[in-house]
PDB file of C-alpha atoms in Angstrom:
ATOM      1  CA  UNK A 314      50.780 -10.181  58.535  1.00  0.00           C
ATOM      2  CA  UNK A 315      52.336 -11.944  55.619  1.00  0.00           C
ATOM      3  CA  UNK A 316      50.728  -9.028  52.997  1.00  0.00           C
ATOM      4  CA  UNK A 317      48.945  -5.438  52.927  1.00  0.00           C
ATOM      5  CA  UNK A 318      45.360  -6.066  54.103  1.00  0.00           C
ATOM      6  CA  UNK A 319      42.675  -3.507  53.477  1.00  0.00           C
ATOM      7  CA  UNK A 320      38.905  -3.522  55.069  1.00  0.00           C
ATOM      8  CA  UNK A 321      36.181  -3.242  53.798  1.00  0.00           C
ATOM      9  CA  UNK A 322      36.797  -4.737  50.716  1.00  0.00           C
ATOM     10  CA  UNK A 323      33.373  -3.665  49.409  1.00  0.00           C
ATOM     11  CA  UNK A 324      31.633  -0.289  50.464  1.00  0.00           C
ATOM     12  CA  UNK A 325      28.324   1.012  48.929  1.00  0.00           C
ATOM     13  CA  UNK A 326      27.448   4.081  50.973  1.00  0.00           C
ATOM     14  CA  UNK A 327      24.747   7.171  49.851  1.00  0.00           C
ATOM     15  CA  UNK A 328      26.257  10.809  49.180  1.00  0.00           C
ATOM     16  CA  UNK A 329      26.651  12.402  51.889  1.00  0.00           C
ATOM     17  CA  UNK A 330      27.526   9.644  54.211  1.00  0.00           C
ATOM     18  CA  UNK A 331      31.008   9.764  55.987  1.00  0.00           C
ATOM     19  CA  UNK A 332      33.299   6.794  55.202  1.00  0.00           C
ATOM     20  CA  UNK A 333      36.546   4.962  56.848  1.00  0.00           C
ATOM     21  CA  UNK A 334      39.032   2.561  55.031  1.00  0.00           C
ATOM     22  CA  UNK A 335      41.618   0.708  56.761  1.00  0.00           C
ATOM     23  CA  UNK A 336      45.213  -0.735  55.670  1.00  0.00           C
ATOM     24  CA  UNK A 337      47.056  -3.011  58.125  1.00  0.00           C
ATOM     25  CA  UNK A 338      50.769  -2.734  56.431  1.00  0.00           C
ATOM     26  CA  UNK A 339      53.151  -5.594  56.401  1.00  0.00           C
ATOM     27  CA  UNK A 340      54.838  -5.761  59.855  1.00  0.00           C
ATOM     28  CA  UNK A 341      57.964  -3.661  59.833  1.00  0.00           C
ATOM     29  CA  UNK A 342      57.368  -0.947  56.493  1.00  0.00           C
ATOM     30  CA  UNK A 343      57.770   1.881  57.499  1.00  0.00           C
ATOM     31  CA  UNK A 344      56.417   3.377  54.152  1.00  0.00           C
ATOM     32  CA  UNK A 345      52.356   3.707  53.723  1.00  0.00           C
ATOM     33  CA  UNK A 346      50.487   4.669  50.683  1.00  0.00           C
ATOM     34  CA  UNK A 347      47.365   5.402  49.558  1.00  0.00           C
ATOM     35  CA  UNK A 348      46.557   5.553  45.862  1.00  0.00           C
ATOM     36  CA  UNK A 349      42.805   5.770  44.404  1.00  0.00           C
ATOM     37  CA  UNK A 350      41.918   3.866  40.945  1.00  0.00           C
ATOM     38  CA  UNK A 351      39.317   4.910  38.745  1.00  0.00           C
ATOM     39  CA  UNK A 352      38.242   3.415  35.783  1.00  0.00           C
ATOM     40  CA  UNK A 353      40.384   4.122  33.454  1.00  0.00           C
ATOM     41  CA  UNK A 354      42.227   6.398  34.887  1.00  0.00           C
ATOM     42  CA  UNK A 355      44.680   4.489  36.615  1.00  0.00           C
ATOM     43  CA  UNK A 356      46.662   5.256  39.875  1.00  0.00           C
ATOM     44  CA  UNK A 357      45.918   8.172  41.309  1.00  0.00           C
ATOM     45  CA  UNK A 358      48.539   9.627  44.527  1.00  0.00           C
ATOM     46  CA  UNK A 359      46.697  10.425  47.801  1.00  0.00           C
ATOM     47  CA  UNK A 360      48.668  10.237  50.857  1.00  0.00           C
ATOM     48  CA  UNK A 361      52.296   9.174  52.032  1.00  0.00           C
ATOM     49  CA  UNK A 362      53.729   8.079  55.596  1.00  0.00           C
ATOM     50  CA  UNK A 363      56.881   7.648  56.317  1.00  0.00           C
ATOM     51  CA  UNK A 364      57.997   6.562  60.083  1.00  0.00           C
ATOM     52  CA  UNK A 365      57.359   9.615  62.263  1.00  0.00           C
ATOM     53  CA  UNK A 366      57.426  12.399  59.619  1.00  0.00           C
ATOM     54  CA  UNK A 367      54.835  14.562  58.515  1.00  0.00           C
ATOM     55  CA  UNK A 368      52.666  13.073  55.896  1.00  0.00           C
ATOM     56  CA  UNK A 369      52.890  14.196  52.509  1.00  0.00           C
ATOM     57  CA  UNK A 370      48.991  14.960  51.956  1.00  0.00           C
ATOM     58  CA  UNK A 371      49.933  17.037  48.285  1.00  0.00           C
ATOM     59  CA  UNK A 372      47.481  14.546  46.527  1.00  0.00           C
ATOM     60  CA  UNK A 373      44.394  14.928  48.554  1.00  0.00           C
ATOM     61  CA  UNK A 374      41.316  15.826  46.511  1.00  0.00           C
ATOM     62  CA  UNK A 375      39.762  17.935  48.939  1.00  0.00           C
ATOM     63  CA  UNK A 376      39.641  18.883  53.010  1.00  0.00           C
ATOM     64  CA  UNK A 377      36.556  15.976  53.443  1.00  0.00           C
ATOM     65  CA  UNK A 378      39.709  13.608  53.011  1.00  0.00           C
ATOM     66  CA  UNK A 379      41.833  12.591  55.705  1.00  0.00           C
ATOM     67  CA  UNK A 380      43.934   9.735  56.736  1.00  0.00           C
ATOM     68  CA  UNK A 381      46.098   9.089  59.740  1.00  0.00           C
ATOM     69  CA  UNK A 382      48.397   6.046  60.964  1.00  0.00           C
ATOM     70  CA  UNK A 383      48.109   5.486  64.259  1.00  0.00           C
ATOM     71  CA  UNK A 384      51.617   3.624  66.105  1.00  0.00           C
ATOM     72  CA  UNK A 385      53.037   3.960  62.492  1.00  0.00           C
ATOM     73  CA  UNK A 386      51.590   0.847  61.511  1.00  0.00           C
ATOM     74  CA  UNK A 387      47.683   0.685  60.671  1.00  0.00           C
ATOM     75  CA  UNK A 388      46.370   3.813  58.651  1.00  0.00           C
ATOM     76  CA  UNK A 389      42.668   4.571  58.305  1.00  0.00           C
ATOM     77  CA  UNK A 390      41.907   6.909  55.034  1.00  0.00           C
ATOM     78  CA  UNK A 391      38.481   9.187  56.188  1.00  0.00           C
ATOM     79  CA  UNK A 392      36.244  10.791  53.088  1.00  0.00           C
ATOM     80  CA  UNK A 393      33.524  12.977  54.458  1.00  0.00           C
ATOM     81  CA  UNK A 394      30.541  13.804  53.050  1.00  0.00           C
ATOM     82  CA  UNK A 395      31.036  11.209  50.326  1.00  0.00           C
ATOM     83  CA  UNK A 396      30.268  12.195  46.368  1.00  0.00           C
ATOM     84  CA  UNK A 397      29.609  10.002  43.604  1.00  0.00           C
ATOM     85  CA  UNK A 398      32.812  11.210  42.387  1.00  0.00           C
ATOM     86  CA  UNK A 399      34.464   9.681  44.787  1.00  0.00           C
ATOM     87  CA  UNK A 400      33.401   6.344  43.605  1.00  0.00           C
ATOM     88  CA  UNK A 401      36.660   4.435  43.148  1.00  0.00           C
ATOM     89  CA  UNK A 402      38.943   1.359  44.215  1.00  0.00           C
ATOM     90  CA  UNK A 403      41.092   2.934  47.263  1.00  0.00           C
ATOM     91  CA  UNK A 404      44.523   1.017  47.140  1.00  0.00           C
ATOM     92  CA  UNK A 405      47.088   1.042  50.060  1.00  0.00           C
ATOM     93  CA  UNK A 406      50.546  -0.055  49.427  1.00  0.00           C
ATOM     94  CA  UNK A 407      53.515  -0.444  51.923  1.00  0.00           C
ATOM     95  CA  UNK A 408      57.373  -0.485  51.254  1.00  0.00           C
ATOM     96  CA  UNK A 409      59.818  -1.439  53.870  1.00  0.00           C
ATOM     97  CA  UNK A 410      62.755   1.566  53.185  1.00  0.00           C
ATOM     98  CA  UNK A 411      60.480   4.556  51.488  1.00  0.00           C
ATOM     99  CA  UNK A 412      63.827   6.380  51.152  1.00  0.00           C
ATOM    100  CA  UNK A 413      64.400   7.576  47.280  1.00  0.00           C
ATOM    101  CA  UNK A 414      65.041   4.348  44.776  1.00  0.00           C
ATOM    102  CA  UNK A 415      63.220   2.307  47.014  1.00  0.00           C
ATOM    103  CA  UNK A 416      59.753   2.523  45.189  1.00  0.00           C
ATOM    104  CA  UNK A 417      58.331  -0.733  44.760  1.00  0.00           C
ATOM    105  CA  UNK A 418      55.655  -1.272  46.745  1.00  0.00           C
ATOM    106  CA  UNK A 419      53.437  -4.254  47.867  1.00  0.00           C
ATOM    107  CA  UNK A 420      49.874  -3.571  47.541  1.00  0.00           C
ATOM    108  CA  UNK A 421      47.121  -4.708  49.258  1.00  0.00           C
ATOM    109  CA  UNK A 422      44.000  -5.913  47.786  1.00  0.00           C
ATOM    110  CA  UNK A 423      41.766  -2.781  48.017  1.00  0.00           C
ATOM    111  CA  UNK A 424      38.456  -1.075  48.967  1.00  0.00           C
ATOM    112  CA  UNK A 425      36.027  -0.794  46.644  1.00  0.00           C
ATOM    113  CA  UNK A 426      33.572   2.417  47.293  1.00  0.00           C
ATOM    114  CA  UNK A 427      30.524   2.995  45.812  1.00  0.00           C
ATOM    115  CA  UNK A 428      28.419   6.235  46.657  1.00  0.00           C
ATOM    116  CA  UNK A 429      25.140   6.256  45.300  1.00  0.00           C
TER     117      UNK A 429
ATOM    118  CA  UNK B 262      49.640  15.624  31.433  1.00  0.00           C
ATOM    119  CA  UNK B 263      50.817  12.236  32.580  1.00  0.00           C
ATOM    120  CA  UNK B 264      53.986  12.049  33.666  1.00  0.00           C
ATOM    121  CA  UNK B 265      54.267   8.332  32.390  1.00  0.00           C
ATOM    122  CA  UNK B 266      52.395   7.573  28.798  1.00  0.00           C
ATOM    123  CA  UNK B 267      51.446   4.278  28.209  1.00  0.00           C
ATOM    124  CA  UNK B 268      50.377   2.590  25.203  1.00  0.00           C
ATOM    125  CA  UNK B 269      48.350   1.236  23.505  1.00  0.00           C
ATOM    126  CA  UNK B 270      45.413   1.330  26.071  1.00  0.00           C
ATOM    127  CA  UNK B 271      43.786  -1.848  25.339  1.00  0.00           C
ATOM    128  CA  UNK B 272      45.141  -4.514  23.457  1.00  0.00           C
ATOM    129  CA  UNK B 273      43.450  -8.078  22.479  1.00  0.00           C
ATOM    130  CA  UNK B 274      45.431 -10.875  20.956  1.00  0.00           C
ATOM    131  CA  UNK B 275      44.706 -14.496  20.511  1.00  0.00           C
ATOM    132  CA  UNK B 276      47.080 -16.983  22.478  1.00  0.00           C
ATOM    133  CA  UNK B 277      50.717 -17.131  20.971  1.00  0.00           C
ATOM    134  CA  UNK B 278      50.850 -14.054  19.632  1.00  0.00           C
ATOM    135  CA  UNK B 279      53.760 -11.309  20.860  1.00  0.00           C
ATOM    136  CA  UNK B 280      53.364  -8.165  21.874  1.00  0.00           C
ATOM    137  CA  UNK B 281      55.267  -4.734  22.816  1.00  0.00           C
ATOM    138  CA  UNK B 282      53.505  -2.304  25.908  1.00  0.00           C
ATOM    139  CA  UNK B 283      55.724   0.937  25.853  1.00  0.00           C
ATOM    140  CA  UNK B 284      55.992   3.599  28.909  1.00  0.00           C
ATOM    141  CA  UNK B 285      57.338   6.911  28.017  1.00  0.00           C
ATOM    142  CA  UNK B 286      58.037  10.104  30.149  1.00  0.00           C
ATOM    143  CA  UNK B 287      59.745  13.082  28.663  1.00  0.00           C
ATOM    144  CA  UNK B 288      61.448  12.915  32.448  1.00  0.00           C
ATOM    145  CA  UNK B 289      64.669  11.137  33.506  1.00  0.00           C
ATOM    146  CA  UNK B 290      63.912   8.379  35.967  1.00  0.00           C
ATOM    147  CA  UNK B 291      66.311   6.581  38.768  1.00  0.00           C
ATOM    148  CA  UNK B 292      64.257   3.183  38.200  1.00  0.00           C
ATOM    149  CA  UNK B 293      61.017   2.193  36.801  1.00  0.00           C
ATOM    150  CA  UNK B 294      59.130  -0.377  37.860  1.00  0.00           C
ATOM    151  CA  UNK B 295      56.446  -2.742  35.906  1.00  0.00           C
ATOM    152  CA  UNK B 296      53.429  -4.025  37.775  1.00  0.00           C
ATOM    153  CA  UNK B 297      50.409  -6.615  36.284  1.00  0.00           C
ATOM    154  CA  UNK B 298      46.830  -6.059  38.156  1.00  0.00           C
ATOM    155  CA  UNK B 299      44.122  -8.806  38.308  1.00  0.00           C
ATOM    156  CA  UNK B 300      40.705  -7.942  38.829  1.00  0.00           C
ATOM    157  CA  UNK B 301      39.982  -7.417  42.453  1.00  0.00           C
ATOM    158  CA  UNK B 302      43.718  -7.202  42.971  1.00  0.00           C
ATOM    159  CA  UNK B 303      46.278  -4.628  43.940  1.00  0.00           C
ATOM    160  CA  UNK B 304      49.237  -4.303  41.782  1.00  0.00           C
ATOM    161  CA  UNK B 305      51.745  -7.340  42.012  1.00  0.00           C
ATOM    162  CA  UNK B 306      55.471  -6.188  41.269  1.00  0.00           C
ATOM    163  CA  UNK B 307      56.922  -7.711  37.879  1.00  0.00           C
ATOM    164  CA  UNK B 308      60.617  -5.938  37.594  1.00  0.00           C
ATOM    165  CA  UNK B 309      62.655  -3.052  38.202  1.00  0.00           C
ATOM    166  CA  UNK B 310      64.914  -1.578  35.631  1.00  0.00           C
ATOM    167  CA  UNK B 311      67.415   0.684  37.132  1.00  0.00           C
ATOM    168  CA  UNK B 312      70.216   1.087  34.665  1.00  0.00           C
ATOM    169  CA  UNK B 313      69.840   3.411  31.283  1.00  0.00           C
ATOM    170  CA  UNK B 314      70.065   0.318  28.577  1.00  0.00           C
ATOM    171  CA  UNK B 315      69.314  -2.127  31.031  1.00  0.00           C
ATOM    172  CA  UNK B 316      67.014  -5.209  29.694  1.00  0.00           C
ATOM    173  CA  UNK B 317      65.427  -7.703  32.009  1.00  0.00           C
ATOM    174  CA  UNK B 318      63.608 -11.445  31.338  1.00  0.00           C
ATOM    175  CA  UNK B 319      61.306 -13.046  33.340  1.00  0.00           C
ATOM    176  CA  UNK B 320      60.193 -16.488  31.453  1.00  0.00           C
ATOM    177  CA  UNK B 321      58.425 -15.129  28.566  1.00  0.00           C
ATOM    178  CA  UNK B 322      58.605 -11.360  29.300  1.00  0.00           C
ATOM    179  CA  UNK B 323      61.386  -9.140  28.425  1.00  0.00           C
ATOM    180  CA  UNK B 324      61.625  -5.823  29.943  1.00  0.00           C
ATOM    181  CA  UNK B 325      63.718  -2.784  28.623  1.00  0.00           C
ATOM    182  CA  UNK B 326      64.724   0.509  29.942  1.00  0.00           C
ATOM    183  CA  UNK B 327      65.826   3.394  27.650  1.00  0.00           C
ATOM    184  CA  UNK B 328      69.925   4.480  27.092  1.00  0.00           C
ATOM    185  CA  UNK B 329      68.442   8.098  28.401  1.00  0.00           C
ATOM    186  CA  UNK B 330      65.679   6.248  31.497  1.00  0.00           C
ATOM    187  CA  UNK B 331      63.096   8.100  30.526  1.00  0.00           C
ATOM    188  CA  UNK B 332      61.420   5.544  28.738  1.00  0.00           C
ATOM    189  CA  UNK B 333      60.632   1.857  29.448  1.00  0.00           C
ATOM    190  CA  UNK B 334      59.031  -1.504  27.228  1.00  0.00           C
ATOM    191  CA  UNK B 335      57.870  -4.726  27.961  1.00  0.00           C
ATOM    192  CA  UNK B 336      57.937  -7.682  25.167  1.00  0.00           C
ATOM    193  CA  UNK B 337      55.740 -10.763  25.727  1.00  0.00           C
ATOM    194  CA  UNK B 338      56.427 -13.896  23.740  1.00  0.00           C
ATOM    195  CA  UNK B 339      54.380 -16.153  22.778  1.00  0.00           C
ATOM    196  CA  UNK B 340      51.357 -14.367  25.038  1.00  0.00           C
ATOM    197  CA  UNK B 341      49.084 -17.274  27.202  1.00  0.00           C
ATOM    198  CA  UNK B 342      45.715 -16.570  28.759  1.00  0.00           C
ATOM    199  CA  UNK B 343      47.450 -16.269  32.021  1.00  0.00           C
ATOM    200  CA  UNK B 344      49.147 -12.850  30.629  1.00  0.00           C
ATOM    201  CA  UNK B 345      45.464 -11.125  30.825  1.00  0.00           C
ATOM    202  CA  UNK B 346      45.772  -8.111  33.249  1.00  0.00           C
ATOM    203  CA  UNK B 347      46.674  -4.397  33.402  1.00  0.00           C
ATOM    204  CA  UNK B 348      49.994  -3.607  33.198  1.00  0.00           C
ATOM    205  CA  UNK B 349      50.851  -0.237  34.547  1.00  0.00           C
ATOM    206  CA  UNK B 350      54.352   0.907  34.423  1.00  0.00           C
ATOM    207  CA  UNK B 351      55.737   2.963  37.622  1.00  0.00           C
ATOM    208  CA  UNK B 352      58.239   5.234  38.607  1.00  0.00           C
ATOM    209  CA  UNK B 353      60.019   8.404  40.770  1.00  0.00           C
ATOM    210  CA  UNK B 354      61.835  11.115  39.943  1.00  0.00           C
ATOM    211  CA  UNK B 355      65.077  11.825  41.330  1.00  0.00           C
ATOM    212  CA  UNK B 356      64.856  12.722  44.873  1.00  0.00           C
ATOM    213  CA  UNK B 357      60.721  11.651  45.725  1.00  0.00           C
ATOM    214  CA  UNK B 358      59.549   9.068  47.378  1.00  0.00           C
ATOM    215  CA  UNK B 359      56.156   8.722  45.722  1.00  0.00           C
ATOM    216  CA  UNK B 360      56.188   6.672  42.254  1.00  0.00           C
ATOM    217  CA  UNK B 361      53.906   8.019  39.885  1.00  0.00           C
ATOM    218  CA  UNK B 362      51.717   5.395  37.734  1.00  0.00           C
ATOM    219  CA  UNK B 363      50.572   4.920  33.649  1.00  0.00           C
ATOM    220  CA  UNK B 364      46.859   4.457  33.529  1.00  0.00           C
ATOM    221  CA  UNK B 365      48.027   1.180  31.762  1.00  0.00           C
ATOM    222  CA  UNK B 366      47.463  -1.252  29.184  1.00  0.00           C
ATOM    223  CA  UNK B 367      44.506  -3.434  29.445  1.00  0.00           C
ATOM    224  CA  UNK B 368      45.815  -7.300  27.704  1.00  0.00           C
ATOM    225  CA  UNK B 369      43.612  -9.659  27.337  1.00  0.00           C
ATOM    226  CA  UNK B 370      44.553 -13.055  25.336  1.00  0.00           C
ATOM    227  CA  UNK B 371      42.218 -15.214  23.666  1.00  0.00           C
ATOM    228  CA  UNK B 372      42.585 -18.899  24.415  1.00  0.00           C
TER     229      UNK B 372
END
């Protein structure tokens, strides 16, 4: 596609409740991110991919977050046993190098999650 | 800690005034990169800066990165309601290949 989409765009979900959130990354990045944005708090790291390498998970909150990228293209970000701290816009971004000095990165729109 | 400071937080002007947003890291950075954020949006790229003294314009906003790179600031002339957004400033240290963000500063002009 012509940008970083991201589904759902809204999700309200009770605590407790497992969730999924998907990024589709522009066609041809090899680089995936996923960042989380609370209020106020700005951009917070989760989760790298890079081609065929081993994720770098080092920003993971805790084990009931996962994410994979299947065919290195479309990545699905899993939080388990959602808490209302984990109530948050859920950005993906993609870059087409991901090699060091590369670092901008195209974001997509985002999920908004809402545990109650 | 952050690793990028930004400031101020929040700033509201009326339309035409200027302004200065300032990044600052007590690290040494190979670029940094600005970003503005809509509501319901993702973070749209404005600039990179890449060289230690470097200074950048795009129309009405004029982008500077410190002699030493670890510290960045972005001018707006003249600021239109259009300008409203979050501006986050971004960057990586030498050798990683995950940019680390400001929490931003929040602009919002007054028509």
């Amino acid at each position: 596609g012509a940008g970083v989409s991201q589904s759902p765009s809204n999700k309200v979900t009770e605590k407790g409740k497992d969730v999924e959130l998907r990024c589709d990354p522009i066609s041809g990045h090899t680089a995936l991110y996923w960042y989380r944005q609370s209020l106020g708090q700005g951009l917070e790291f989760l989760i790298y991919f890079q081609g065929n390498s081993a994720p770098d998970k080092s920003g993971l909150p805790s084990d009931r977050f996962s994410a994979e990228r299947t065919g290195g293209s479309v990545s699905t970000l899993t939080i388990q046993r959602t808490q209302q701290e984990d109530s948050a816009v859920y950005l993906c971004a993609s870059n087409p190098a991901g090699g060091p000095g590369a670092n901008v990165l195209t974001f997509g729109a985002g999920s908004r999650l809402t545990v109650l | 800690t952050q690793l990028l400071e930004q400031s101020p937080q929040f700033l509201s002007i009326q339309e035409g005034e200027n302004l200065t947003v300032y990044c600052n890291s007590s690290s040494v950075f190979s670029s940094l990169q600005w970003y503005r954020q809509e509501p319901g949006e993702g973070p749209v790229l404005l600039v990179t800066v890449v060289t230690g003294g470097e200074v950048k314009k795009l129309k009405r906003l004029t982008f500077q990165f410190g002699d030493a790179r670890k510290d960045s600031s972005l001018h707006i002339t003249a600021a239109q309601p259009g300008d409203t957004g979050l501006y986050l400033c971004a960057g990586a240290k030498g050798g990683s290949y995950i940019p680390t963000f400001g929490r931003g500063t929040s602009l919002i002009v007054h028509p």
